[in-house]
Amino acid sequence: MRELPQGPTPPRNGDAIETDFLFSRRAVLSGAGALALLGVAGCSTSGGGDLPALQLDDTVTGSVPIRPSISVDKNITSPDVMYASLTDNGFNVPEVPYLKVKPEFRRQIVVDTTGEAPGTIVVHLKERMLYLVQPGGDAIRYGVGIGKDGFRWSGRANIQYGREWPTWTPPPEMIQRKPELVKWQGGQPGGLTNPLGARALYIYQDGKDTGYRIHGSPEWWSIGQAMSSGCVRLINQDIIDLYSRVSKKNPVVVV
């Protein structure tokens, strides 16, 4: 795992494949000027089931066969593998019942439509999706939960640092809304019931803490919902995967 830049102790703030292989579109022009275009979209399916058989054309124009280019990633695989139980830093992260998670919210590779540079994290609030832009026109997409109305933030910033199994400290205003959280005013240690989950990425803008985080959550059923206090939450298995891909102060765009 590549190490994230480490900052000071996190501020007293916080909240919480079924893969369709991505086929890049290729167009091959014949010498006679005819256009042969083969495109296979990498968007998620709306339900279960296998991909239909691909009708690939073996015709060779000149010396160039017409074949799609497949984008492959060893951590983007079948959902029973991606969301299986795992042991991480001594914690036994439970299996996620992925069949109860909409297919579009499962980790997968898609065509990048963000227009951002590789390495940029793009959170699309309306879609409830997070994109990590990859080189070559791809993006890794994760389903997310977002903040309730009145608790959302948007803009351009960067990941300042990250934490594994972070401590969560509810802010005073949250304790006022939920007095039962007073027991954690000194901080809730990292663990399976911690609202920040297995990892947290701390968002800074112009060198200042925004108070918002991209983090894991034990509440996998909240993915696709607007129910947090403003932070962006992922399934624990997904935040572990995303965290392993962040090695520098990655740009973050929340729209």
C-alpha positions as protocol buffer text, in pm:
chain_id: "A"
residue {
  index: 1
  type: MET
  ca { x: 0 y: 0 z: 0 }
}
residue {
  index: 2
  type: ARG
  ca { x: 139 y: 336 z: -94 }
}
residue {
  index: 3
  type: GLU
  ca { x: 171 y: 568 z: 199 }
}
residue {
  index: 4
  type: LEU
  ca { x: -40 y: 880 z: 212 }
}
residue {
  index: 5
  type: PRO
  ca { x: 111 y: 1207 z: 327 }
}
residue {
  index: 6
  type: GLN
  ca { x: 68 y: 1221 z: 702 }
}
residue {
  index: 7
  type: GLY
  ca { x: -53 y: 1533 z: 873 }
}
residue {
  index: 8
  type: PRO
  ca { x: -106 y: 1629 z: 1234 }
}
residue {
  index: 9
  type: THR
  ca { x: -360 y: 1452 z: 1451 }
}
residue {
  index: 10
  type: PRO
  ca { x: -693 y: 1482 z: 1266 }
}
residue {
  index: 11
  type: PRO
  ca { x: -893 y: 1790 z: 1367 }
}
residue {
  index: 12
  type: ARG
  ca { x: -1183 y: 1740 z: 1603 }
}
residue {
  index: 13
  type: ASN
  ca { x: -1431 y: 1701 z: 1331 }
}
residue {
  index: 14
  type: GLY
  ca { x: -1572 y: 1423 z: 1122 }
}
residue {
  index: 15
  type: ASP
  ca { x: -1884 y: 1249 z: 1009 }
}
residue {
  index: 16
  type: ALA
  ca { x: -1853 y: 851 z: 840 }
}
residue {
  index: 17
  type: ILE
  ca { x: -1812 y: -637 z: -967 }
}
residue {
  index: 18
  type: GLU
  ca { x: -2006 y: -731 z: -1079 }
}
residue {
  index: 19
  type: THR
  ca { x: -1771 y: -564 z: -1319 }
}
residue {
  index: 20
  type: ASP
  ca { x: -1865 y: -460 z: -1664 }
}
residue {
  index: 21
  type: PHE
  ca { x: -1527 y: -455 z: -1831 }
}
residue {
  index: 22
  type: LEU
  ca { x: -1463 y: -123 z: -1994 }
}
residue {
  index: 23
  type: PHE
  ca { x: -1403 y: -146 z: -2362 }
}
residue {
  index: 24
  type: SER
  ca { x: -1234 y: 155 z: -2522 }
}
residue {
  index: 25
  type: ARG
  ca { x: -1391 y: 268 z: -2844 }
}
residue {
  index: 26
  type: ARG
  ca { x: -1182 y: 204 z: -3152 }
}
residue {
  index: 27
  type: ALA
  ca { x: -1236 y: 308 z: -3508 }
}
residue {
  index: 28
  type: VAL
  ca { x: -1033 y: 153 z: -3790 }
}
residue {
  index: 29
  type: LEU
  ca { x: -1033 y: 316 z: -4133 }
}
residue {
  index: 30
  type: SER
  ca { x: -991 y: 89 z: -4434 }
}
residue {
  index: 31
  type: GLY
  ca { x: -779 y: 187 z: -4736 }
}
residue {
  index: 32
  type: ALA
  ca { x: -1098 y: 231 z: -4935 }
}
residue {
  index: 33
  type: GLY
  ca { x: -1226 y: 482 z: -4678 }
}
residue {
  index: 34
  type: ALA
  ca { x: -1493 y: 263 z: -4516 }
}
residue {
  index: 35
  type: LEU
  ca { x: -1537 y: 312 z: -4142 }
}
residue {
  index: 36
  type: ALA
  ca { x: -1563 y: 16 z: -3907 }
}
residue {
  index: 37
  type: LEU
  ca { x: -1655 y: 121 z: -3555 }
}
residue {
  index: 38
  type: LEU
  ca { x: -1685 y: -114 z: -3264 }
}
residue {
  index: 39
  type: GLY
  ca { x: -1782 y: 31 z: -2923 }
}
residue {
  index: 40
  type: VAL
  ca { x: -1872 y: -151 z: -2607 }
}
residue {
  index: 41
  type: ALA
  ca { x: -1985 y: 70 z: -2316 }
}
residue {
  index: 42
  type: GLY
  ca { x: -1842 y: 17 z: -1970 }
}
residue {
  index: 43
  type: CYS
  ca { x: -2141 y: 140 z: -1774 }
}
residue {
  index: 44
  type: SER
  ca { x: -2297 y: -75 z: -1507 }
}
residue {
  index: 45
  type: THR
  ca { x: -2592 y: -300 z: -1569 }
}
residue {
  index: 46
  type: SER
  ca { x: -2931 y: -225 z: -1425 }
}
residue {
  index: 47
  type: GLY
  ca { x: -2966 y: -577 z: -1291 }
}
residue {
  index: 48
  type: GLY
  ca { x: -2787 y: -906 z: -1243 }
}
residue {
  index: 49
  type: GLY
  ca { x: -2685 y: -1155 z: -1507 }
}
residue {
  index: 50
  type: ASP
  ca { x: -2394 y: -1214 z: -1733 }
}
residue {
  index: 51
  type: LEU
  ca { x: -2280 y: -993 z: -2013 }
}
residue {
  index: 52
  type: PRO
  ca { x: -2428 y: -1087 z: -2350 }
}
residue {
  index: 53
  type: ALA
  ca { x: -2189 y: -1263 z: -2584 }
}
residue {
  index: 54
  type: LEU
  ca { x: -1982 y: -1012 z: -2777 }
}
residue {
  index: 55
  type: GLN
  ca { x: -2022 y: -1027 z: -3153 }
}
residue {
  index: 56
  type: LEU
  ca { x: -1659 y: -955 z: -3236 }
}
residue {
  index: 57
  type: ASP
  ca { x: -1563 y: -909 z: -3599 }
}
residue {
  index: 58
  type: ASP
  ca { x: -1254 y: -1107 z: -3692 }
}
residue {
  index: 59
  type: THR
  ca { x: -1220 y: -929 z: -4023 }
}
residue {
  index: 60
  type: VAL
  ca { x: -872 y: -796 z: -4084 }
}
residue {
  index: 61
  type: THR
  ca { x: -834 y: -469 z: -4270 }
}
residue {
  index: 62
  type: GLY
  ca { x: -481 y: -469 z: -4402 }
}
residue {
  index: 63
  type: SER
  ca { x: -288 y: -610 z: -4106 }
}
residue {
  index: 64
  type: VAL
  ca { x: -501 y: -458 z: -3824 }
}
residue {
  index: 65
  type: PRO
  ca { x: -764 y: -687 z: -3661 }
}
residue {
  index: 66
  type: ILE
  ca { x: -1081 y: -521 z: -3534 }
}
residue {
  index: 67
  type: ARG
  ca { x: -1078 y: -592 z: -3162 }
}
residue {
  index: 68
  type: PRO
  ca { x: -1180 y: -393 z: -2852 }
}
residue {
  index: 69
  type: SER
  ca { x: -918 y: -291 z: -2598 }
}
residue {
  index: 70
  type: ILE
  ca { x: -1008 y: -410 z: -2248 }
}
residue {
  index: 71
  type: SER
  ca { x: -924 y: -209 z: -1938 }
}
residue {
  index: 72
  type: VAL
  ca { x: -833 y: -453 z: -1660 }
}
residue {
  index: 73
  type: ASP
  ca { x: -762 y: -399 z: -1290 }
}
residue {
  index: 74
  type: LYS
  ca { x: -685 y: -680 z: -1045 }
}
residue {
  index: 75
  type: ASN
  ca { x: -899 y: -517 z: -776 }
}
residue {
  index: 76
  type: ILE
  ca { x: -1201 y: -468 z: -1000 }
}
residue {
  index: 77
  type: THR
  ca { x: -1348 y: -814 z: -1019 }
}
residue {
  index: 78
  type: SER
  ca { x: -1665 y: -1002 z: -926 }
}
residue {
  index: 79
  type: PRO
  ca { x: -1864 y: -853 z: -635 }
}
residue {
  index: 80
  type: ASP
  ca { x: -1842 y: -1171 z: -428 }
}
residue {
  index: 81
  type: VAL
  ca { x: -1464 y: -1121 z: -426 }
}
residue {
  index: 82
  type: MET
  ca { x: -1460 y: -742 z: -385 }
}
residue {
  index: 83
  type: TYR
  ca { x: -1710 y: -741 z: -99 }
}
residue {
  index: 84
  type: ALA
  ca { x: -1602 y: -1057 z: 82 }
}
residue {
  index: 85
  type: SER
  ca { x: -1501 y: -1038 z: 447 }
}
residue {
  index: 86
  type: LEU
  ca { x: -1138 y: -948 z: 515 }
}
residue {
  index: 87
  type: THR
  ca { x: -897 y: -891 z: 799 }
}
residue {
  index: 88
  type: ASP
  ca { x: -742 y: -544 z: 806 }
}
residue {
  index: 89
  type: ASN
  ca { x: -507 y: -419 z: 1078 }
}
residue {
  index: 90
  type: GLY
  ca { x: -652 y: -672 z: 1319 }
}
residue {
  index: 91
  type: PHE
  ca { x: -1016 y: -588 z: 1241 }
}
residue {
  index: 92
  type: ASN
  ca { x: -1243 y: -845 z: 1076 }
}
residue {
  index: 93
  type: VAL
  ca { x: -1439 y: -642 z: 822 }
}
residue {
  index: 94
  type: PRO
  ca { x: -1766 y: -827 z: 757 }
}
residue {
  index: 95
  type: GLU
  ca { x: -1887 y: -938 z: 417 }
}
residue {
  index: 96
  type: VAL
  ca { x: -2120 y: -699 z: 238 }
}
residue {
  index: 97
  type: PRO
  ca { x: -2443 y: -853 z: 102 }
}
residue {
  index: 98
  type: TYR
  ca { x: -2374 y: -704 z: -239 }
}
residue {
  index: 99
  type: LEU
  ca { x: -2699 y: -827 z: -392 }
}
residue {
  index: 100
  type: LYS
  ca { x: -2871 y: -567 z: -172 }
}
residue {
  index: 101
  type: VAL
  ca { x: -2648 y: -293 z: -318 }
}
residue {
  index: 102
  type: LYS
  ca { x: -2764 y: -158 z: -653 }
}
residue {
  index: 103
  type: PRO
  ca { x: -2524 y: -271 z: -929 }
}
residue {
  index: 104
  type: GLU
  ca { x: -2446 y: 89 z: -1029 }
}
residue {
  index: 105
  type: PHE
  ca { x: -2311 y: 155 z: -678 }
}
residue {
  index: 106
  type: ARG
  ca { x: -2063 y: -132 z: -686 }
}
residue {
  index: 107
  type: ARG
  ca { x: -1697 y: -68 z: -766 }
}
residue {
  index: 108
  type: GLN
  ca { x: -1634 y: -75 z: -1141 }
}
residue {
  index: 109
  type: ILE
  ca { x: -1439 y: 74 z: -1432 }
}
residue {
  index: 110
  type: VAL
  ca { x: -1622 y: 322 z: -1653 }
}
residue {
  index: 111
  type: VAL
  ca { x: -1543 y: 565 z: -1932 }
}
residue {
  index: 112
  type: ASP
  ca { x: -1415 y: 888 z: -1779 }
}
residue {
  index: 113
  type: THR
  ca { x: -1657 y: 1170 z: -1852 }
}
residue {
  index: 114
  type: THR
  ca { x: -1525 y: 1415 z: -1592 }
}
residue {
  index: 115
  type: GLY
  ca { x: -1264 y: 1586 z: -1808 }
}
residue {
  index: 116
  type: GLU
  ca { x: -1030 y: 1599 z: -1507 }
}
residue {
  index: 117
  type: ALA
  ca { x: -664 y: 1498 z: -1497 }
}
residue {
  index: 118
  type: PRO
  ca { x: -564 y: 1144 z: -1390 }
}
residue {
  index: 119
  type: GLY
  ca { x: -544 y: 1114 z: -1012 }
}
residue {
  index: 120
  type: THR
  ca { x: -831 y: 1355 z: -954 }
}
residue {
  index: 121
  type: ILE
  ca { x: -1111 y: 1242 z: -722 }
}
residue {
  index: 122
  type: VAL
  ca { x: -1447 y: 1364 z: -850 }
}
residue {
  index: 123
  type: VAL
  ca { x: -1755 y: 1336 z: -627 }
}
residue {
  index: 124
  type: HIS
  ca { x: -2083 y: 1381 z: -811 }
}
residue {
  index: 125
  type: LEU
  ca { x: -2341 y: 1455 z: -543 }
}
residue {
  index: 126
  type: LYS
  ca { x: -2649 y: 1415 z: -763 }
}
residue {
  index: 127
  type: GLU
  ca { x: -2531 y: 1081 z: -900 }
}
residue {
  index: 128
  type: ARG
  ca { x: -2408 y: 962 z: -558 }
}
residue {
  index: 129
  type: MET
  ca { x: -2086 y: 854 z: -729 }
}
residue {
  index: 130
  type: LEU
  ca { x: -1714 y: 903 z: -670 }
}
residue {
  index: 131
  type: TYR
  ca { x: -1475 y: 880 z: -966 }
}
residue {
  index: 132
  type: LEU
  ca { x: -1100 y: 830 z: -946 }
}
residue {
  index: 133
  type: VAL
  ca { x: -972 y: 939 z: -1288 }
}
residue {
  index: 134
  type: GLN
  ca { x: -726 y: 699 z: -1450 }
}
residue {
  index: 135
  type: PRO
  ca { x: -481 y: 745 z: -1737 }
}
residue {
  index: 136
  type: GLY
  ca { x: -611 y: 641 z: -2077 }
}
residue {
  index: 137
  type: GLY
  ca { x: -967 y: 765 z: -2054 }
}
residue {
  index: 138
  type: ASP
  ca { x: -1095 y: 544 z: -1773 }
}
residue {
  index: 139
  type: ALA
  ca { x: -1220 y: 610 z: -1422 }
}
residue {
  index: 140
  type: ILE
  ca { x: -1280 y: 382 z: -1126 }
}
residue {
  index: 141
  type: ARG
  ca { x: -1628 y: 450 z: -994 }
}
residue {
  index: 142
  type: TYR
  ca { x: -1757 y: 387 z: -643 }
}
residue {
  index: 143
  type: GLY
  ca { x: -2105 y: 440 z: -503 }
}
residue {
  index: 144
  type: VAL
  ca { x: -2120 y: 685 z: -212 }
}
residue {
  index: 145
  type: GLY
  ca { x: -2350 y: 823 z: 51 }
}
residue {
  index: 146
  type: ILE
  ca { x: -2359 y: 1201 z: 86 }
}
residue {
  index: 147
  type: GLY
  ca { x: -2470 y: 1468 z: 331 }
}
residue {
  index: 148
  type: LYS
  ca { x: -2826 y: 1564 z: 399 }
}
residue {
  index: 149
  type: ASP
  ca { x: -2964 y: 1893 z: 270 }
}
residue {
  index: 150
  type: GLY
  ca { x: -2791 y: 2177 z: 451 }
}
residue {
  index: 151
  type: PHE
  ca { x: -2482 y: 1966 z: 529 }
}
residue {
  index: 152
  type: ARG
  ca { x: -2320 y: 1946 z: 186 }
}
residue {
  index: 153
  type: TRP
  ca { x: -2003 y: 2107 z: 58 }
}
residue {
  index: 154
  type: SER
  ca { x: -1885 y: 2151 z: -299 }
}
residue {
  index: 155
  type: GLY
  ca { x: -1581 y: 2299 z: -464 }
}
residue {
  index: 156
  type: ARG
  ca { x: -1218 y: 2221 z: -550 }
}
residue {
  index: 157
  type: ALA
  ca { x: -974 y: 2111 z: -285 }
}
residue {
  index: 158
  type: ASN
  ca { x: -720 y: 1836 z: -221 }
}
residue {
  index: 159
  type: ILE
  ca { x: -655 y: 1540 z: 5 }
}
residue {
  index: 160
  type: GLN
  ca { x: -417 y: 1668 z: 272 }
}
residue {
  index: 161
  type: TYR
  ca { x: -358 y: 1334 z: 445 }
}
residue {
  index: 162
  type: GLY
  ca { x: -528 y: 1010 z: 539 }
}
residue {
  index: 163
  type: ARG
  ca { x: -575 y: 779 z: 835 }
}
residue {
  index: 164
  type: GLU
  ca { x: -634 y: 406 z: 871 }
}
residue {
  index: 165
  type: TRP
  ca { x: -906 y: 317 z: 1124 }
}
residue {
  index: 166
  type: PRO
  ca { x: -927 y: 681 z: 1231 }
}
residue {
  index: 167
  type: THR
  ca { x: -1055 y: 824 z: 1556 }
}
residue {
  index: 168
  type: TRP
  ca { x: -1388 y: 1002 z: 1522 }
}
residue {
  index: 169
  type: THR
  ca { x: -1468 y: 1307 z: 1733 }
}
residue {
  index: 170
  type: PRO
  ca { x: -1822 y: 1444 z: 1699 }
}
residue {
  index: 171
  type: PRO
  ca { x: -1828 y: 1824 z: 1680 }
}
residue {
  index: 172
  type: PRO
  ca { x: -2012 y: 2013 z: 1958 }
}
residue {
  index: 173
  type: GLU
  ca { x: -2308 y: 2098 z: 1734 }
}
residue {
  index: 174
  type: MET
  ca { x: -2359 y: 1728 z: 1660 }
}
residue {
  index: 175
  type: ILE
  ca { x: -2351 y: 1645 z: 2030 }
}
residue {
  index: 176
  type: GLN
  ca { x: -2620 y: 1910 z: 2082 }
}
residue {
  index: 177
  type: ARG
  ca { x: -2838 y: 1738 z: 1824 }
}
residue {
  index: 178
  type: LYS
  ca { x: -2758 y: 1391 z: 1959 }
}
residue {
  index: 179
  type: PRO
  ca { x: -2674 y: 1412 z: 2333 }
}
residue {
  index: 180
  type: GLU
  ca { x: -2600 y: 1039 z: 2343 }
}
residue {
  index: 181
  type: LEU
  ca { x: -2276 y: 1114 z: 2156 }
}
residue {
  index: 182
  type: VAL
  ca { x: -2134 y: 1303 z: 2454 }
}
residue {
  index: 183
  type: LYS
  ca { x: -1950 y: 984 z: 2552 }
}
residue {
  index: 184
  type: TRP
  ca { x: -1733 y: 1032 z: 2244 }
}
residue {
  index: 185
  type: GLN
  ca { x: -1653 y: 1399 z: 2295 }
}
residue {
  index: 186
  type: GLY
  ca { x: -1295 y: 1293 z: 2363 }
}
residue {
  index: 187
  type: GLY
  ca { x: -1290 y: 1080 z: 2048 }
}
residue {
  index: 188
  type: GLN
  ca { x: -1418 y: 735 z: 1951 }
}
residue {
  index: 189
  type: PRO
  ca { x: -1130 y: 496 z: 1878 }
}
residue {
  index: 190
  type: GLY
  ca { x: -1111 y: 337 z: 1536 }
}
residue {
  index: 191
  type: GLY
  ca { x: -1306 y: 17 z: 1497 }
}
residue {
  index: 192
  type: LEU
  ca { x: -1587 y: -165 z: 1322 }
}
residue {
  index: 193
  type: THR
  ca { x: -1860 y: 61 z: 1469 }
}
residue {
  index: 194
  type: ASN
  ca { x: -1669 y: 387 z: 1419 }
}
residue {
  index: 195
  type: PRO
  ca { x: -1863 y: 617 z: 1178 }
}
residue {
  index: 196
  type: LEU
  ca { x: -1543 y: 690 z: 981 }
}
residue {
  index: 197
  type: GLY
  ca { x: -1497 y: 325 z: 898 }
}
residue {
  index: 198
  type: ALA
  ca { x: -1173 y: 167 z: 784 }
}
residue {
  index: 199
  type: ARG
  ca { x: -1012 y: 476 z: 629 }
}
residue {
  index: 200
  type: ALA
  ca { x: -1053 y: 853 z: 613 }
}
residue {
  index: 201
  type: LEU
  ca { x: -918 y: 1106 z: 363 }
}
residue {
  index: 202
  type: TYR
  ca { x: -911 y: 1464 z: 494 }
}
residue {
  index: 203
  type: ILE
  ca { x: -1015 y: 1739 z: 253 }
}
residue {
  index: 204
  type: TYR
  ca { x: -833 y: 2073 z: 270 }
}
residue {
  index: 205
  type: GLN
  ca { x: -890 y: 2385 z: 60 }
}
residue {
  index: 206
  type: ASP
  ca { x: -621 y: 2652 z: 31 }
}
residue {
  index: 207
  type: GLY
  ca { x: -437 y: 2489 z: 320 }
}
residue {
  index: 208
  type: LYS
  ca { x: -739 y: 2497 z: 554 }
}
residue {
  index: 209
  type: ASP
  ca { x: -944 y: 2206 z: 680 }
}
residue {
  index: 210
  type: THR
  ca { x: -1288 y: 2204 z: 519 }
}
residue {
  index: 211
  type: GLY
  ca { x: -1421 y: 1977 z: 792 }
}
residue {
  index: 212
  type: TYR
  ca { x: -1528 y: 1726 z: 525 }
}
residue {
  index: 213
  type: ARG
  ca { x: -1395 y: 1377 z: 478 }
}
residue {
  index: 214
  type: ILE
  ca { x: -1407 y: 1090 z: 232 }
}
residue {
  index: 215
  type: HIS
  ca { x: -1434 y: 788 z: 456 }
}
residue {
  index: 216
  type: GLY
  ca { x: -1560 y: 436 z: 503 }
}
residue {
  index: 217
  type: SER
  ca { x: -1874 y: 328 z: 679 }
}
residue {
  index: 218
  type: PRO
  ca { x: -2003 y: 10 z: 840 }
}
residue {
  index: 219
  type: GLU
  ca { x: -2348 y: 113 z: 714 }
}
residue {
  index: 220
  type: TRP
  ca { x: -2325 y: -28 z: 361 }
}
residue {
  index: 221
  type: TRP
  ca { x: -2702 y: 23 z: 318 }
}
residue {
  index: 222
  type: SER
  ca { x: -2651 y: 401 z: 332 }
}
residue {
  index: 223
  type: ILE
  ca { x: -2467 y: 404 z: -3 }
}
residue {
  index: 224
  type: GLY
  ca { x: -2672 y: 600 z: -256 }
}
residue {
  index: 225
  type: GLN
  ca { x: -2850 y: 789 z: 23 }
}
residue {
  index: 226
  type: ALA
  ca { x: -2826 y: 1145 z: 155 }
}
residue {
  index: 227
  type: MET
  ca { x: -2808 y: 1090 z: 528 }
}
residue {
  index: 228
  type: SER
  ca { x: -2467 y: 1189 z: 662 }
}
residue {
  index: 229
  type: SER
  ca { x: -2360 y: 1514 z: 825 }
}
residue {
  index: 230
  type: GLY
  ca { x: -2186 y: 1626 z: 510 }
}
residue {
  index: 231
  type: CYS
  ca { x: -1903 y: 1380 z: 455 }
}
residue {
  index: 232
  type: VAL
  ca { x: -1874 y: 1137 z: 162 }
}
residue {
  index: 233
  type: ARG
  ca { x: -1898 y: 775 z: 274 }
}
residue {
  index: 234
  type: LEU
  ca { x: -1806 y: 451 z: 95 }
}
residue {
  index: 235
  type: ILE
  ca { x: -1843 y: 83 z: 174 }
}
residue {
  index: 236
  type: ASN
  ca { x: -1545 y: -17 z: 390 }
}
residue {
  index: 237
  type: GLN
  ca { x: -1407 y: -251 z: 121 }
}
residue {
  index: 238
  type: ASP
  ca { x: -1427 y: 36 z: -130 }
}
residue {
  index: 239
  type: ILE
  ca { x: -1256 y: 297 z: 88 }
}
residue {
  index: 240
  type: ILE
  ca { x: -974 y: 48 z: 154 }
}
residue {
  index: 241
  type: ASP
  ca { x: -934 y: 11 z: -223 }
}
residue {
  index: 242
  type: LEU
  ca { x: -952 y: 387 z: -289 }
}
residue {
  index: 243
  type: TYR
  ca { x: -708 y: 463 z: -9 }
}
residue {
  index: 244
  type: SER
  ca { x: -453 y: 222 z: -156 }
}
residue {
  index: 245
  type: ARG
  ca { x: -462 y: 420 z: -483 }
}
residue {
  index: 246
  type: VAL
  ca { x: -404 y: 764 z: -327 }
}
residue {
  index: 247
  type: SER
  ca { x: -35 y: 838 z: -289 }
}
residue {
  index: 248
  type: LYS
  ca { x: -8 y: 1216 z: -313 }
}
residue {
  index: 249
  type: LYS
  ca { x: -223 y: 1518 z: -236 }
}
residue {
  index: 250
  type: ASN
  ca { x: -478 y: 1418 z: -494 }
}
residue {
  index: 251
  type: PRO
  ca { x: -706 y: 1694 z: -621 }
}
residue {
  index: 252
  type: VAL
  ca { x: -1069 y: 1665 z: -515 }
}
residue {
  index: 253
  type: VAL
  ca { x: -1363 y: 1810 z: -705 }
}
residue {
  index: 254
  type: VAL
  ca { x: -1709 y: 1794 z: -546 }
}
residue {
  index: 255
  type: VAL
  ca { x: -1994 y: 1896 z: -777 }
}
